[in-house]
Short mmCIF file of C-alpha atoms in Angstrom, two decimals:
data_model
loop_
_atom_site.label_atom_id
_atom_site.label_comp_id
_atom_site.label_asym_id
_atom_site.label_seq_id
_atom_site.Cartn_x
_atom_site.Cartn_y
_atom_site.Cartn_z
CA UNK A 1 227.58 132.20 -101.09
CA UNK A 2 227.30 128.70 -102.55
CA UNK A 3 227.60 126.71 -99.27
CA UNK A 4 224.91 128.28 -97.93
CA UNK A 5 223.02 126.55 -100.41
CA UNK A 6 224.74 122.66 -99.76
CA UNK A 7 225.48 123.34 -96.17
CA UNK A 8 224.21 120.69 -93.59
CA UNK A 9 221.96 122.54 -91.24
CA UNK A 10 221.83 121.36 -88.00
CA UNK A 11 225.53 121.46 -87.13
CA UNK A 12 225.66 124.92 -88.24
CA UNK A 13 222.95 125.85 -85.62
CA UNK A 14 224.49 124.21 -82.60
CA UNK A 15 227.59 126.00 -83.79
CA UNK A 16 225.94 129.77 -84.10
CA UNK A 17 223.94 128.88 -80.82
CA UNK A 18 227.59 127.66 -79.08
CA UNK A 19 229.40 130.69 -80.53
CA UNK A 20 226.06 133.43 -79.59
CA UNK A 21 225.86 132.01 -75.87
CA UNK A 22 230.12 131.97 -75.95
CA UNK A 23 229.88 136.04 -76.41
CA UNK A 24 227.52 136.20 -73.68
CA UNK A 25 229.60 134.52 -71.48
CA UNK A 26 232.97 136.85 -72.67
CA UNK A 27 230.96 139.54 -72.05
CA UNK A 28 229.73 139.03 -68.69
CA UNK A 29 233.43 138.35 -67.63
CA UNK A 30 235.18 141.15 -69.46
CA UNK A 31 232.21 143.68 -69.66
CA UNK A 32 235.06 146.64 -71.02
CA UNK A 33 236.62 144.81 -73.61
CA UNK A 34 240.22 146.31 -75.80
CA UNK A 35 239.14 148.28 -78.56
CA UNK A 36 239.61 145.78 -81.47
CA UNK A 37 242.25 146.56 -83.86
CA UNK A 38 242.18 147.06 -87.81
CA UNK A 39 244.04 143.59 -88.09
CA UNK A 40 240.92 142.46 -85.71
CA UNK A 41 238.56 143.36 -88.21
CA UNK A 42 240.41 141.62 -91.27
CA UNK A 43 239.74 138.55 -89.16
CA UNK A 44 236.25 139.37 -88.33
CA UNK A 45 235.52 140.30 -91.75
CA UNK A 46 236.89 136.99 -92.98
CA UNK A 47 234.78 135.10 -90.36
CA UNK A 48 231.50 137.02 -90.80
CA UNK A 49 231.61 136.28 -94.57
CA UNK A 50 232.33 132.73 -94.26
CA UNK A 51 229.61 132.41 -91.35
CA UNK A 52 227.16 134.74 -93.76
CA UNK A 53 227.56 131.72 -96.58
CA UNK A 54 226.81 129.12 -94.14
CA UNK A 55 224.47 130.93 -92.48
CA UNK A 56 222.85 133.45 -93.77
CA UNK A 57 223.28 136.59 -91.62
CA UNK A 58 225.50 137.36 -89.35
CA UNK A 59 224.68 140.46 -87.14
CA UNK A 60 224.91 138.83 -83.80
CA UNK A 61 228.34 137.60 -84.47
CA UNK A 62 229.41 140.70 -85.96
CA UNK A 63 227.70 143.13 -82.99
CA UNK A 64 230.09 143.00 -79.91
CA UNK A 65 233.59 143.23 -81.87
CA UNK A 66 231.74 147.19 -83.30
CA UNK A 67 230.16 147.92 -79.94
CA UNK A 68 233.78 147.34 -78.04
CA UNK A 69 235.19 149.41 -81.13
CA UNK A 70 232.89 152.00 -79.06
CA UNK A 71 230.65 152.40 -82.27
CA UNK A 72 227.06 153.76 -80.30
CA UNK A 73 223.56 154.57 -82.03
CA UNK A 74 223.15 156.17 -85.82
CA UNK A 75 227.42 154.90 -85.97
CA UNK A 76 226.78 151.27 -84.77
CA UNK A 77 223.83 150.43 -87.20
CA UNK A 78 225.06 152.81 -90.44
CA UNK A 79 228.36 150.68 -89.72
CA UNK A 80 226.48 147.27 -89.25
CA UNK A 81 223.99 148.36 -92.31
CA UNK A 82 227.20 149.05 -94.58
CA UNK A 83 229.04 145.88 -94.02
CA UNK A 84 225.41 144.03 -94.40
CA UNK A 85 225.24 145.70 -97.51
CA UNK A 86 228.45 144.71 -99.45
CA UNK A 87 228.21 140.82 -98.16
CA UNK A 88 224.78 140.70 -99.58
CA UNK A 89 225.47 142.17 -102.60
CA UNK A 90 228.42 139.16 -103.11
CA UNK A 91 226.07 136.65 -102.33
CA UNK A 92 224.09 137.78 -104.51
CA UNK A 93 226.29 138.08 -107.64
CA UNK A 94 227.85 134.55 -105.77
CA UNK A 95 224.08 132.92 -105.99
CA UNK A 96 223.82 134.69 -109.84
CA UNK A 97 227.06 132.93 -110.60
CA UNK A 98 226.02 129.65 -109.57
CA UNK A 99 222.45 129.54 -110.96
CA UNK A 100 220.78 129.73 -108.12
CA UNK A 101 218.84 133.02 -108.26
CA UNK A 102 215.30 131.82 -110.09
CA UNK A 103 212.81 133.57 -111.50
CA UNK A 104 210.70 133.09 -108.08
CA UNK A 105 213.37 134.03 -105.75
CA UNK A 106 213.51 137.36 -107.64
CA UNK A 107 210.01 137.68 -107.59
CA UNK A 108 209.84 136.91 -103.61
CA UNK A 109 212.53 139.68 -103.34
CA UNK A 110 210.51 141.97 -104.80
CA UNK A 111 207.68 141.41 -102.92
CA UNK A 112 208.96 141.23 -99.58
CA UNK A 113 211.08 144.53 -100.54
CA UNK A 114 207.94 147.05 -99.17
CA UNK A 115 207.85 145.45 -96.21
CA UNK A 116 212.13 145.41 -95.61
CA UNK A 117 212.08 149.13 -96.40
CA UNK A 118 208.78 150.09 -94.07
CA UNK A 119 210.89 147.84 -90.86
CA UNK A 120 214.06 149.87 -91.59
CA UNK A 121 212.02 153.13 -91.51
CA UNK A 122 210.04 151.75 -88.52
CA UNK A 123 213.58 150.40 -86.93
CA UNK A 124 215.02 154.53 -87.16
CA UNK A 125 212.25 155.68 -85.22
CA UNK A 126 212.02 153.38 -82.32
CA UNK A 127 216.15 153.69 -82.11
CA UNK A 128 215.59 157.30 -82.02
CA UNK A 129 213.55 157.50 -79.51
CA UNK A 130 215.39 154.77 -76.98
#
């Protein structure tokens, strides 16, 4: 959680934009890809908390290795939700650790808060009804 805080920038954008259009590419060519495997998901859990400390968030890289798992809907975003959940909460503690949760970070976390909880709520409906 501490790189993310000394990380250079730029390179890690052309690398996320490289690795996002990458995907795109794999899965116009292979648009039924193998189920990916627990061992897959060590690796992909290891990579999408490294790339969530350099980057911040990592749902796009995380998305297409639990939609070829054949996660769908409520499964695919409870799933992506969870595993948002627990590397946020280490950054957290991570940032804690390393002094760099301040009195007005908190404070903008509790403000923006409402407005996280009332997109999630909107985000349900709208998936419900597509």
């Amino acid at each position: 959680g501490l790189l993310l805080a000394h990380a250079p920038l730029e390179p890690l954008k052309r690398i996320l934009g490289v690795f996002l259009i990458a995907v795109v590419l794999w899965r116009r060519i292979n648009p039924h890809p193998r189920r990916p495997t627990d061992r897959t998901f060590t690796g992909v859990g290891a990579a999408s908390g490294l790339g969530s400390a350099l980057l911040g968030s990592v749902g796009p890289l995380t998305a297409p290795f639990f939609l070829a798992y054949g996660l769908t809907r409520a499964a695919y975003i409870g799933t992506e939700a969870a595993s948002a959940l627990v590397m946020h909460t280490s950054k957290i503690a991570a940032y804690g650790a390393g002094n760099l949760l301040t009195r007005t970070v908190l404070l903008y976390g509790a403000a923006l808060t409402p407005a996280t909880l009332l997109g999630a709520w909107a985000g349900k409906k709208v998936v419900g009804r597509v």
